[in-house]
């Protein structure tokens, strides 16, 4: 299975800086052996779609897939500020993050709500990247397994036989943006747990990519990506620096 390296730009960027970043990434990408995606702020989806399409016309090097950072669970209607999966699809969106810990924390997203978003994305052929992860307090209380299993269980329950179509991202909250990465062993332990949970739902659990996210960078990516159950990375800060992002991509083989 090809690994997936996805950048999560979060609420960063501008028309000018997006273009510069993307061009630098594309220029350095060559024939990447892994899949690459960027999850951009919604207002920039059209811009990035255009830049990716222009590059694809050149026909050289690997292509970067487009991702959104959220998607509505609703199909359409009176939901001010929301964006449906069908709308994202019109902009060539291939992936949508759902349940990122920042949205769980700041926007009150629940396990059931996140599962509904994953289902809505799948219904439009968009691959949801389901984010799970424990806080520092939960880890210290020995609740890591309980928390991530509960978060994933909601999605398994909602998505049923489509579960092999999702991507999971394990992002320990205490490692996000803190420079404190989980050790490869800590990450692998949780990834193996998640894999076992998927196995209970499908015999094709190996088809589901489980990404690690949380201060993954150019220096630590290779070791993390060498773990048997780490199938890629979800990169925040380091995805905003072309060279760092490229180094991580090169480590994913
Ligand atoms: P950092 O790589 O900045 O820690 O962010 C990780 C993340 O939240 C990706 O979704």
CSV table of C-alpha atoms and ligand atoms in Angstrom, one decimal:
chain,number,residue,atom,x,y,z
A,1,UNK,CA,0.0,0.0,0.0
A,2,UNK,CA,1.2,3.5,-0.9
A,3,UNK,CA,1.7,5.8,2.1
A,4,UNK,CA,-0.2,9.1,2.2
A,5,UNK,CA,1.4,12.3,3.3
A,6,UNK,CA,-1.2,15.0,3.8
A,7,UNK,CA,-0.5,18.5,4.8
A,8,UNK,CA,-3.0,20.3,7.0
A,9,UNK,CA,-2.5,24.0,6.4
A,10,UNK,CA,-5.0,24.9,9.1
A,11,UNK,CA,-5.9,28.6,9.1
A,12,UNK,CA,-2.8,29.7,7.3
A,13,UNK,CA,-1.9,31.1,3.9
A,14,UNK,CA,-2.8,33.8,1.4
A,15,UNK,CA,-3.3,33.8,-2.3
A,16,UNK,CA,0.3,34.7,-2.8
A,17,UNK,CA,1.9,32.4,-0.2
A,18,UNK,CA,-0.3,29.4,-1.3
A,19,UNK,CA,0.9,29.7,-4.8
A,20,UNK,CA,4.5,30.0,-3.8
A,21,UNK,CA,4.3,27.0,-1.4
A,22,UNK,CA,2.5,24.8,-3.9
A,23,UNK,CA,4.9,25.6,-6.7
A,24,UNK,CA,7.9,24.8,-4.6
A,25,UNK,CA,6.3,21.5,-3.5
A,26,UNK,CA,5.5,20.6,-7.0
A,27,UNK,CA,8.9,21.5,-8.3
A,28,UNK,CA,10.6,19.3,-5.7
A,29,UNK,CA,8.2,16.4,-5.9
A,30,UNK,CA,9.5,14.5,-8.9
A,31,UNK,CA,8.1,11.0,-9.0
A,32,UNK,CA,7.1,10.7,-5.4
A,33,UNK,CA,6.5,7.1,-4.3
A,34,UNK,CA,3.8,8.0,-1.9
A,35,UNK,CA,0.4,9.8,-2.3
A,36,UNK,CA,0.5,13.5,-1.4
A,37,UNK,CA,-2.4,15.8,-0.5
A,38,UNK,CA,-2.9,19.3,0.9
A,39,UNK,CA,-5.9,20.2,3.1
A,40,UNK,CA,-6.4,23.9,2.6
A,41,UNK,CA,-8.8,26.5,4.0
A,42,UNK,CA,-12.1,26.4,2.3
A,43,UNK,CA,-11.8,29.8,0.7
A,44,UNK,CA,-8.7,28.6,-1.1
A,45,UNK,CA,-10.1,25.4,-2.6
A,46,UNK,CA,-10.8,27.0,-5.9
A,47,UNK,CA,-7.4,28.6,-6.1
A,48,UNK,CA,-5.6,25.4,-5.2
A,49,UNK,CA,-7.8,23.4,-7.6
A,50,UNK,CA,-6.8,25.7,-10.4
A,51,UNK,CA,-3.1,25.5,-9.5
A,52,UNK,CA,-3.2,21.7,-9.3
A,53,UNK,CA,-5.1,21.5,-12.6
A,54,UNK,CA,-2.6,23.7,-14.4
A,55,UNK,CA,0.3,21.6,-13.1
A,56,UNK,CA,-1.4,18.4,-14.1
A,57,UNK,CA,-1.6,19.7,-17.7
A,58,UNK,CA,2.2,19.8,-17.8
A,59,UNK,CA,2.0,16.1,-17.1
A,60,UNK,CA,5.3,15.9,-15.3
A,61,UNK,CA,5.9,14.6,-11.8
A,62,UNK,CA,3.5,13.3,-9.2
A,63,UNK,CA,0.2,15.0,-8.6
A,64,UNK,CA,-1.0,16.5,-5.4
A,65,UNK,CA,-4.5,15.7,-4.3
A,66,UNK,CA,-6.8,18.4,-2.8
A,67,UNK,CA,-8.3,18.1,0.6
A,68,UNK,CA,-10.7,20.1,2.7
A,69,UNK,CA,-10.4,20.6,6.5
A,70,UNK,CA,-14.1,19.9,7.3
A,71,UNK,CA,-17.4,19.0,5.7
A,72,UNK,CA,-21.0,19.3,6.7
A,73,UNK,CA,-22.9,16.2,7.8
A,74,UNK,CA,-26.0,17.8,6.0
A,75,UNK,CA,-26.7,17.5,2.3
A,76,UNK,CA,-28.0,21.0,1.8
A,77,UNK,CA,-30.3,23.7,3.2
A,78,UNK,CA,-30.4,26.2,6.0
A,79,UNK,CA,-27.0,25.6,7.6
A,80,UNK,CA,-25.3,29.0,7.5
A,81,UNK,CA,-21.5,28.8,7.1
A,82,UNK,CA,-21.5,25.1,6.3
A,83,UNK,CA,-20.2,23.4,3.1
A,84,UNK,CA,-21.6,20.2,1.8
A,85,UNK,CA,-19.7,17.2,0.5
A,86,UNK,CA,-21.3,17.8,-2.9
A,87,UNK,CA,-20.0,21.3,-3.0
A,88,UNK,CA,-16.5,20.2,-2.1
A,89,UNK,CA,-16.7,17.6,-4.8
A,90,UNK,CA,-17.3,20.3,-7.4
A,91,UNK,CA,-13.9,21.7,-6.5
A,92,UNK,CA,-12.1,18.4,-7.1
A,93,UNK,CA,-11.8,17.6,-3.4
A,94,UNK,CA,-10.5,14.1,-2.8
A,95,UNK,CA,-10.1,14.1,1.0
A,96,UNK,CA,-11.8,15.8,3.9
A,97,UNK,CA,-10.5,16.0,7.4
A,98,UNK,CA,-13.2,15.2,9.9
A,99,UNK,CA,-13.0,15.4,13.7
A,100,UNK,CA,-9.7,17.2,13.9
A,101,UNK,CA,-9.0,17.7,17.6
A,102,UNK,CA,-9.1,21.5,17.1
A,103,UNK,CA,-12.6,21.2,15.9
A,104,UNK,CA,-13.6,18.8,18.6
A,105,UNK,CA,-12.1,21.2,21.1
A,106,UNK,CA,-13.1,24.6,19.8
A,107,UNK,CA,-16.2,23.8,17.8
A,108,UNK,CA,-17.8,21.2,20.1
A,109,UNK,CA,-17.7,18.4,17.6
A,110,UNK,CA,-18.9,15.1,19.0
A,111,UNK,CA,-18.1,11.5,18.1
A,112,UNK,CA,-21.5,11.1,16.5
A,113,UNK,CA,-21.3,14.4,14.6
A,114,UNK,CA,-17.8,13.4,13.3
A,115,UNK,CA,-19.2,10.0,12.2
A,116,UNK,CA,-22.1,11.7,10.4
A,117,UNK,CA,-19.6,13.9,8.5
A,118,UNK,CA,-17.5,10.9,7.5
A,119,UNK,CA,-20.6,9.3,6.1
A,120,UNK,CA,-21.6,12.4,4.2
A,121,UNK,CA,-18.2,12.6,2.6
A,122,UNK,CA,-18.2,9.0,1.6
A,123,UNK,CA,-21.7,9.4,0.0
A,124,UNK,CA,-20.0,11.9,-2.4
A,125,UNK,CA,-16.9,9.8,-3.1
A,126,UNK,CA,-14.7,12.0,-0.8
A,127,UNK,CA,-12.4,10.1,1.5
A,128,UNK,CA,-12.8,11.2,5.1
A,129,UNK,CA,-9.6,11.4,7.1
A,130,UNK,CA,-11.0,10.7,10.5
A,131,UNK,CA,-8.9,12.2,13.2
A,132,UNK,CA,-8.7,10.6,16.7
A,133,UNK,CA,-6.4,11.2,19.6
A,134,UNK,CA,-6.2,11.6,23.4
A,135,UNK,CA,-5.4,14.7,25.4
A,136,UNK,CA,-2.5,14.8,27.8
A,137,UNK,CA,-4.8,14.4,30.8
A,138,UNK,CA,-6.4,11.4,29.2
A,139,UNK,CA,-3.0,9.8,28.4
A,140,UNK,CA,-1.8,10.4,32.0
A,141,UNK,CA,-5.0,8.8,33.3
A,142,UNK,CA,-4.3,5.7,31.2
A,143,UNK,CA,-7.3,6.4,29.0
A,144,UNK,CA,-5.6,6.6,25.6
A,145,UNK,CA,-7.0,3.3,24.3
A,146,UNK,CA,-10.5,4.0,25.6
A,147,UNK,CA,-10.6,7.4,24.0
A,148,UNK,CA,-9.3,6.5,20.5
A,149,UNK,CA,-11.4,3.4,20.4
A,150,UNK,CA,-14.5,5.3,21.3
A,151,UNK,CA,-13.8,7.9,18.7
A,152,UNK,CA,-13.2,5.3,15.9
A,153,UNK,CA,-16.1,3.1,17.1
A,154,UNK,CA,-18.6,5.9,16.3
A,155,UNK,CA,-17.3,6.0,12.7
A,156,UNK,CA,-17.3,2.3,12.3
A,157,UNK,CA,-20.8,2.1,13.5
A,158,UNK,CA,-22.0,4.8,11.1
A,159,UNK,CA,-20.1,3.8,8.0
A,160,UNK,CA,-20.6,0.1,8.2
A,161,UNK,CA,-19.3,-1.8,5.2
A,162,UNK,CA,-17.8,1.4,3.8
A,163,UNK,CA,-15.2,1.4,6.6
A,164,UNK,CA,-12.4,0.3,4.3
A,165,UNK,CA,-12.9,3.6,2.3
A,166,UNK,CA,-11.8,5.8,5.2
A,167,UNK,CA,-8.4,7.0,6.3
A,168,UNK,CA,-7.7,7.3,10.0
A,169,UNK,CA,-5.3,9.8,11.5
A,170,UNK,CA,-4.0,9.2,15.0
A,171,UNK,CA,-3.1,12.7,16.4
A,172,UNK,CA,-2.4,12.8,20.1
A,173,UNK,CA,-3.6,16.2,21.2
A,174,UNK,CA,-0.5,16.7,23.4
A,175,UNK,CA,1.7,16.3,20.3
A,176,UNK,CA,0.0,18.8,18.0
A,177,UNK,CA,1.9,22.0,17.5
A,178,UNK,CA,3.9,21.4,20.6
A,179,UNK,CA,7.1,20.0,19.1
A,180,UNK,CA,6.5,17.0,21.4
A,181,UNK,CA,6.2,14.1,19.0
A,182,UNK,CA,4.9,10.7,20.2
A,183,UNK,CA,7.8,8.2,20.1
A,184,UNK,CA,7.6,5.7,17.2
A,185,UNK,CA,6.8,3.1,19.8
A,186,UNK,CA,4.1,5.1,21.4
A,187,UNK,CA,2.5,5.8,18.0
A,188,UNK,CA,2.9,2.3,16.8
A,189,UNK,CA,1.2,1.0,20.0
A,190,UNK,CA,-1.9,3.0,19.3
A,191,UNK,CA,-1.9,2.4,15.5
A,192,UNK,CA,-1.8,-1.4,16.2
A,193,UNK,CA,-4.8,-0.9,18.5
A,194,UNK,CA,-6.7,1.0,15.8
A,195,UNK,CA,-5.8,-1.7,13.3
A,196,UNK,CA,-7.2,-4.4,15.5
A,197,UNK,CA,-10.4,-2.5,16.0
A,198,UNK,CA,-10.8,-2.1,12.2
A,199,UNK,CA,-10.1,-5.9,11.9
A,200,UNK,CA,-13.1,-6.5,14.0
A,201,UNK,CA,-15.2,-4.7,11.4
A,202,UNK,CA,-13.6,-5.9,8.2
A,203,UNK,CA,-11.2,-8.5,7.0
A,204,UNK,CA,-9.6,-5.8,4.8
A,205,UNK,CA,-8.3,-3.7,7.7
A,206,UNK,CA,-4.9,-3.4,5.9
A,207,UNK,CA,-6.5,-1.4,3.2
A,208,UNK,CA,-7.3,1.4,5.7
A,209,UNK,CA,-4.4,3.9,5.9
A,210,UNK,CA,-3.7,5.0,9.5
A,211,UNK,CA,-1.7,8.2,9.5
A,212,UNK,CA,0.2,9.7,12.4
A,213,UNK,CA,0.0,13.4,13.1
A,214,UNK,CA,1.5,15.6,15.8
A,215,UNK,CA,4.7,17.5,15.4
A,216,UNK,CA,5.9,15.2,12.6
A,217,UNK,CA,8.8,16.9,10.9
A,218,UNK,CA,11.7,16.5,8.6
A,219,UNK,CA,13.9,15.1,11.3
A,220,UNK,CA,11.5,12.5,12.9
A,221,UNK,CA,9.3,11.4,9.9
A,222,UNK,CA,11.5,8.5,8.7
A,223,UNK,CA,11.4,6.7,12.1
A,224,UNK,CA,7.7,7.2,12.6
A,225,UNK,CA,7.0,6.1,9.0
A,226,UNK,CA,9.1,2.9,9.4
A,227,UNK,CA,6.6,1.5,12.0
A,228,UNK,CA,4.5,-1.4,10.6
A,229,UNK,CA,1.1,0.2,11.3
A,230,UNK,CA,2.0,3.8,10.3
A,231,UNK,CA,0.8,4.3,6.8
A,232,UNK,CA,1.6,8.0,6.4
A,233,UNK,CA,1.4,11.4,8.1
A,234,UNK,CA,-0.9,14.3,8.7
A,235,UNK,CA,1.4,17.3,8.9
A,236,UNK,CA,0.6,20.7,10.3
A,237,UNK,CA,3.4,23.2,10.7
A,238,UNK,CA,6.0,21.4,8.6
A,239,UNK,CA,3.6,21.3,5.6
A,240,UNK,CA,3.8,25.0,5.4
A,241,UNK,CA,7.6,24.8,4.6
A,242,UNK,CA,8.1,23.3,1.1
A,243,UNK,CA,11.5,21.8,1.9
A,244,UNK,CA,10.4,20.2,5.2
A,245,UNK,CA,7.2,18.8,3.5
A,246,UNK,CA,9.3,17.4,0.7
A,247,UNK,CA,11.7,15.7,3.1
A,248,UNK,CA,8.8,14.0,4.9
A,249,UNK,CA,7.4,12.9,1.5
A,250,UNK,CA,10.8,11.5,0.5
A,251,UNK,CA,10.8,9.5,3.8
A,252,UNK,CA,7.5,7.9,3.0
A,253,UNK,CA,8.4,4.8,0.9
B,1,LIG,P1,1.6,19.9,13.8
B,1,LIG,O1,2.3,19.0,12.7
B,1,LIG,O2,1.7,21.3,13.6
B,1,LIG,O3,1.9,19.4,15.1
B,1,LIG,O4,0.0,19.6,13.5
B,1,LIG,C1,-0.5,18.3,13.4
B,1,LIG,C2,-1.9,18.4,13.0
B,1,LIG,O5,-2.8,18.8,13.8
B,1,LIG,C3,-2.2,18.0,11.6
B,1,LIG,O6,-3.6,17.9,11.5
